[in-house]
């Protein structure tokens, strides 16, 4: 670990290299102990990060997966969109697990608020799209797109705004009122302003002292704090660089994370790209290495590939090295964390996508290792064919594999 930490330096981003759910949460949880500030930069409760600590499962949507570690500052950055009732629920779930996160929580006043009506608009837009085109994006219906739409249109509300009218219901009602009319005119959704107001006041009561100036994270940087950045969603879901329109509405790359947090790009000292040893996707959109039928089902069952946020079965397929290469170059990955190696333990043959043309993948076939790797912690003990598989990824992407996941548990990781 010490050697890895030295190579990471003080500001590390953990970024998904595929279509999400690569296991970013687990890497964050494992590394958090060695950092001072754990920061989420963008996205909202569309994320679902599952970790397993001493056999107990914890799922995070808005708070970073490193939140269980005592004494760590947890920062939710300006690039995020936050549904406050969901945040309160997550805080309460943690409290029941014996962790009081509130005193060490910092919420950037620049983060935007997701209202319930954003979720309604998300649903209405999907329905209208489906009616007109027969297809959907397959969003998580967490109101992410509509909240970022409001942000870009400058009709959004930020956490910092609560400071100016948090104490005054009348001012709050006025602010909610005109937004409600606008959303109703545009999308026909009904907005329960009373309920929204209640949500805001509840959150204000608990979190009023936790809303901080945007530049707080810059002060941390000046104080030489070690900052661990939890990416949410993933490279191929990036609004600019992903598989548009089947993407999320935020900037999910390392550059997006620095923008979302309000940190200078050159402060980043390393970027860990996280990729499964195979590949999954939830929602619609291209997936050239997708495998359906028996093989897809086998990967899904072995990998437990069901969404942590929506419970949807994830589409499954093989690793696409050209995508990993793209993610490595786009994010400036310095290290890989290849996760879920153990899921391939029973495969006789492992196809790996090496190129894509006209939406079709070309595969090279590697031999499987057909023996258990679950829980292994030492690279040398991995079967020779599994070592070859890892070296194959390194050779093609020119990025070293520093971490290898061999199970969902915190300890089930090889650190090289
Ligand atoms: P994230 O969104 O990138 O944090 O990933 P998710 O938490 O949505 O999905 C990853 C799933 O795989 C979770 O259920 C993890 O507990 C599990 N997981 C993570 N790493 C490993 C691994 O190395 N092996 C196995 N078998 N499961 C893993
Ligand atoms: P984590 O952080 C996997 C996908 C949705 C849909 C598209 C747009 O757990 O890796 P949205 O609700 O964001 O408007 O949906 O993006 N998506 C994710 N897929 N993991 C995620 O997060 C995702 N967040 C969004 O399935 O295809
Ligand atoms: Mg996830």
PDB file of N, CA and C and ligand atoms in Angstrom, residues 20-26 48-52 276 302-305 308 314 339-343 374 404-408 412, ligand 1:
ATOM      1  N   UNK A  20     -20.021   2.715 -15.978  1.00  0.00           N
ATOM      2  CA  UNK A  20     -20.449   2.802 -14.584  1.00  0.00           C
ATOM      3  C   UNK A  20     -20.451   1.447 -13.901  1.00  0.00           C
ATOM      4  N   UNK A  21     -20.553   1.486 -12.564  1.00  0.00           N
ATOM      5  CA  UNK A  21     -20.635   0.276 -11.736  1.00  0.00           C
ATOM      6  C   UNK A  21     -19.390  -0.597 -11.829  1.00  0.00           C
ATOM      7  N   UNK A  22     -18.255   0.028 -12.081  1.00  0.00           N
ATOM      8  CA  UNK A  22     -17.018  -0.733 -12.214  1.00  0.00           C
ATOM      9  C   UNK A  22     -16.490  -1.199 -10.854  1.00  0.00           C
ATOM     10  N   UNK A  23     -16.970  -0.548  -9.791  1.00  0.00           N
ATOM     11  CA  UNK A  23     -16.447  -0.848  -8.449  1.00  0.00           C
ATOM     12  C   UNK A  23     -15.630   0.324  -7.901  1.00  0.00           C
ATOM     13  N   UNK A  24     -15.997   1.524  -8.313  1.00  0.00           N
ATOM     14  CA  UNK A  24     -15.281   2.733  -7.832  1.00  0.00           C
ATOM     15  C   UNK A  24     -15.399   2.848  -6.317  1.00  0.00           C
ATOM     16  N   UNK A  25     -16.609   2.540  -5.825  1.00  0.00           N
ATOM     17  CA  UNK A  25     -16.864   2.677  -4.390  1.00  0.00           C
ATOM     18  C   UNK A  25     -15.888   1.865  -3.559  1.00  0.00           C
ATOM     19  N   UNK A  26     -15.639   0.649  -4.003  1.00  0.00           N
ATOM     20  CA  UNK A  26     -14.753  -0.215  -3.227  1.00  0.00           C
ATOM     21  C   UNK A  26     -13.329   0.353  -3.183  1.00  0.00           C
ATOM     22  N   UNK A  48     -24.774   4.596  -7.608  1.00  0.00           N
ATOM     23  CA  UNK A  48     -24.992   3.598  -6.561  1.00  0.00           C
ATOM     24  C   UNK A  48     -23.664   2.916  -6.332  1.00  0.00           C
ATOM     25  N   UNK A  49     -23.060   3.162  -5.186  1.00  0.00           N
ATOM     26  CA  UNK A  49     -21.738   2.601  -4.896  1.00  0.00           C
ATOM     27  C   UNK A  49     -21.867   1.653  -3.708  1.00  0.00           C
ATOM     28  N   UNK A  50     -21.608   0.378  -3.976  1.00  0.00           N
ATOM     29  CA  UNK A  50     -21.785  -0.638  -2.932  1.00  0.00           C
ATOM     30  C   UNK A  50     -20.435  -1.078  -2.398  1.00  0.00           C
ATOM     31  N   UNK A  51     -20.322  -1.123  -1.073  1.00  0.00           N
ATOM     32  CA  UNK A  51     -19.117  -1.689  -0.477  1.00  0.00           C
ATOM     33  C   UNK A  51     -19.531  -2.751   0.537  1.00  0.00           C
ATOM     34  N   UNK A  52     -18.603  -3.647   0.805  1.00  0.00           N
ATOM     35  CA  UNK A  52     -18.866  -4.702   1.777  1.00  0.00           C
ATOM     36  C   UNK A  52     -17.745  -4.679   2.807  1.00  0.00           C
ATOM     37  N   UNK A 276     -14.063  -3.070 -14.944  1.00  0.00           N
ATOM     38  CA  UNK A 276     -14.310  -4.486 -14.670  1.00  0.00           C
ATOM     39  C   UNK A 276     -13.460  -5.331 -15.601  1.00  0.00           C
ATOM     40  N   UNK A 302     -22.990 -14.460 -11.867  1.00  0.00           N
ATOM     41  CA  UNK A 302     -21.725 -14.555 -11.114  1.00  0.00           C
ATOM     42  C   UNK A 302     -21.298 -13.196 -10.575  1.00  0.00           C
ATOM     43  N   UNK A 303     -21.555 -12.164 -11.367  1.00  0.00           N
ATOM     44  CA  UNK A 303     -21.121 -10.824 -10.971  1.00  0.00           C
ATOM     45  C   UNK A 303     -22.157 -10.068 -10.151  1.00  0.00           C
ATOM     46  N   UNK A 304     -23.334 -10.670  -9.965  1.00  0.00           N
ATOM     47  CA  UNK A 304     -24.410  -9.967  -9.231  1.00  0.00           C
ATOM     48  C   UNK A 304     -24.753  -8.658  -9.913  1.00  0.00           C
ATOM     49  N   UNK A 305     -24.909  -8.721 -11.224  1.00  0.00           N
ATOM     50  CA  UNK A 305     -25.047  -7.490 -12.006  1.00  0.00           C
ATOM     51  C   UNK A 305     -26.489  -6.988 -12.069  1.00  0.00           C
ATOM     52  N   UNK A 308     -27.583  -0.982  -8.330  1.00  0.00           N
ATOM     53  CA  UNK A 308     -27.730  -0.659  -6.908  1.00  0.00           C
ATOM     54  C   UNK A 308     -28.770   0.440  -6.711  1.00  0.00           C
ATOM     55  N   UNK A 314     -28.209  -5.567 -15.229  1.00  0.00           N
ATOM     56  CA  UNK A 314     -27.244  -4.884 -16.096  1.00  0.00           C
ATOM     57  C   UNK A 314     -26.987  -5.732 -17.335  1.00  0.00           C
ATOM     58  N   UNK A 339     -11.353  -4.686 -11.716  1.00  0.00           N
ATOM     59  CA  UNK A 339     -12.180  -5.265 -10.664  1.00  0.00           C
ATOM     60  C   UNK A 339     -12.869  -6.547 -11.139  1.00  0.00           C
ATOM     61  N   UNK A 340     -13.345  -7.307 -10.176  1.00  0.00           N
ATOM     62  CA  UNK A 340     -14.195  -8.470 -10.435  1.00  0.00           C
ATOM     63  C   UNK A 340     -13.516  -9.543 -11.286  1.00  0.00           C
ATOM     64  N   UNK A 341     -12.202  -9.658 -11.108  1.00  0.00           N
ATOM     65  CA  UNK A 341     -11.466 -10.719 -11.806  1.00  0.00           C
ATOM     66  C   UNK A 341     -12.076 -12.080 -11.467  1.00  0.00           C
ATOM     67  N   UNK A 342     -12.468 -12.235 -10.202  1.00  0.00           N
ATOM     68  CA  UNK A 342     -13.011 -13.520  -9.723  1.00  0.00           C
ATOM     69  C   UNK A 342     -14.266 -13.962 -10.482  1.00  0.00           C
ATOM     70  N   UNK A 343     -14.968 -12.997 -11.072  1.00  0.00           N
ATOM     71  CA  UNK A 343     -16.206 -13.341 -11.788  1.00  0.00           C
ATOM     72  C   UNK A 343     -15.879 -14.193 -13.023  1.00  0.00           C
ATOM     73  N   UNK A 374     -10.973 -15.869  -5.940  1.00  0.00           N
ATOM     74  CA  UNK A 374     -11.749 -15.112  -4.959  1.00  0.00           C
ATOM     75  C   UNK A 374     -10.956 -14.894  -3.658  1.00  0.00           C
ATOM     76  N   UNK A 404      -6.222  -4.981  -8.157  1.00  0.00           N
ATOM     77  CA  UNK A 404      -7.037  -6.009  -8.812  1.00  0.00           C
ATOM     78  C   UNK A 404      -8.073  -6.515  -7.814  1.00  0.00           C
ATOM     79  N   UNK A 405      -9.332  -6.350  -8.168  1.00  0.00           N
ATOM     80  CA  UNK A 405     -10.409  -6.793  -7.280  1.00  0.00           C
ATOM     81  C   UNK A 405     -10.650  -8.279  -7.428  1.00  0.00           C
ATOM     82  N   UNK A 406     -10.718  -8.981  -6.282  1.00  0.00           N
ATOM     83  CA  UNK A 406     -10.958 -10.430  -6.310  1.00  0.00           C
ATOM     84  C   UNK A 406     -12.188 -10.804  -5.476  1.00  0.00           C
ATOM     85  N   UNK A 407     -13.016  -9.830  -5.178  1.00  0.00           N
ATOM     86  CA  UNK A 407     -14.237 -10.080  -4.409  1.00  0.00           C
ATOM     87  C   UNK A 407     -14.800  -8.752  -3.932  1.00  0.00           C
ATOM     88  N   UNK A 408     -16.057  -8.750  -3.462  1.00  0.00           N
ATOM     89  CA  UNK A 408     -16.679  -7.476  -3.045  1.00  0.00           C
ATOM     90  C   UNK A 408     -16.149  -6.923  -1.723  1.00  0.00           C
ATOM     91  N   UNK A 412     -10.642  -7.829  -0.215  1.00  0.00           N
ATOM     92  CA  UNK A 412     -10.458  -8.701  -1.383  1.00  0.00           C
ATOM     93  C   UNK A 412      -9.891  -7.907  -2.562  1.00  0.00           C
TER      94      UNK A 412
HETATM   95  P1  LIG B   1     -19.540   1.654  -8.578  1.00  0.00           P
HETATM   96  O1  LIG B   1     -20.809   2.329  -8.947  1.00  0.00           O
HETATM   97  O2  LIG B   1     -18.460   1.840  -9.576  1.00  0.00           O
HETATM   98  O3  LIG B   1     -19.077   1.993  -7.193  1.00  0.00           O
HETATM   99  O4  LIG B   1     -19.857   0.092  -8.570  1.00  0.00           O
HETATM  100  P2  LIG B   1     -21.161  -0.598  -7.937  1.00  0.00           P
HETATM  101  O5  LIG B   1     -21.030  -0.591  -6.464  1.00  0.00           O
HETATM  102  O6  LIG B   1     -22.409  -0.041  -8.525  1.00  0.00           O
HETATM  103  O7  LIG B   1     -21.057  -2.056  -8.539  1.00  0.00           O
HETATM  104  C1  LIG B   1     -19.975  -2.864  -8.281  1.00  0.00           C
HETATM  105  C2  LIG B   1     -20.480  -4.159  -7.600  1.00  0.00           C
HETATM  106  O8  LIG B   1     -19.477  -5.144  -7.633  1.00  0.00           O
HETATM  107  C3  LIG B   1     -20.801  -3.977  -6.119  1.00  0.00           C
HETATM  108  O9  LIG B   1     -21.861  -4.810  -5.791  1.00  0.00           O
HETATM  109  C4  LIG B   1     -19.525  -4.421  -5.419  1.00  0.00           C
HETATM  110  O10 LIG B   1     -19.765  -4.934  -4.123  1.00  0.00           O
HETATM  111  C5  LIG B   1     -19.047  -5.510  -6.335  1.00  0.00           C
HETATM  112  N1  LIG B   1     -17.589  -5.626  -6.448  1.00  0.00           N
HETATM  113  C6  LIG B   1     -16.659  -4.652  -6.458  1.00  0.00           C
HETATM  114  N2  LIG B   1     -15.434  -5.163  -6.670  1.00  0.00           N
HETATM  115  C7  LIG B   1     -15.603  -6.496  -6.806  1.00  0.00           C
HETATM  116  C8  LIG B   1     -14.710  -7.580  -7.089  1.00  0.00           C
HETATM  117  O11 LIG B   1     -13.512  -7.415  -7.268  1.00  0.00           O
HETATM  118  N3  LIG B   1     -15.268  -8.831  -7.181  1.00  0.00           N
HETATM  119  C9  LIG B   1     -16.612  -9.055  -7.012  1.00  0.00           C
HETATM  120  N4  LIG B   1     -17.070 -10.296  -7.133  1.00  0.00           N
HETATM  121  N5  LIG B   1     -17.470  -8.054  -6.743  1.00  0.00           N
HETATM  122  C10 LIG B   1     -16.971  -6.806  -6.666  1.00  0.00           C
END
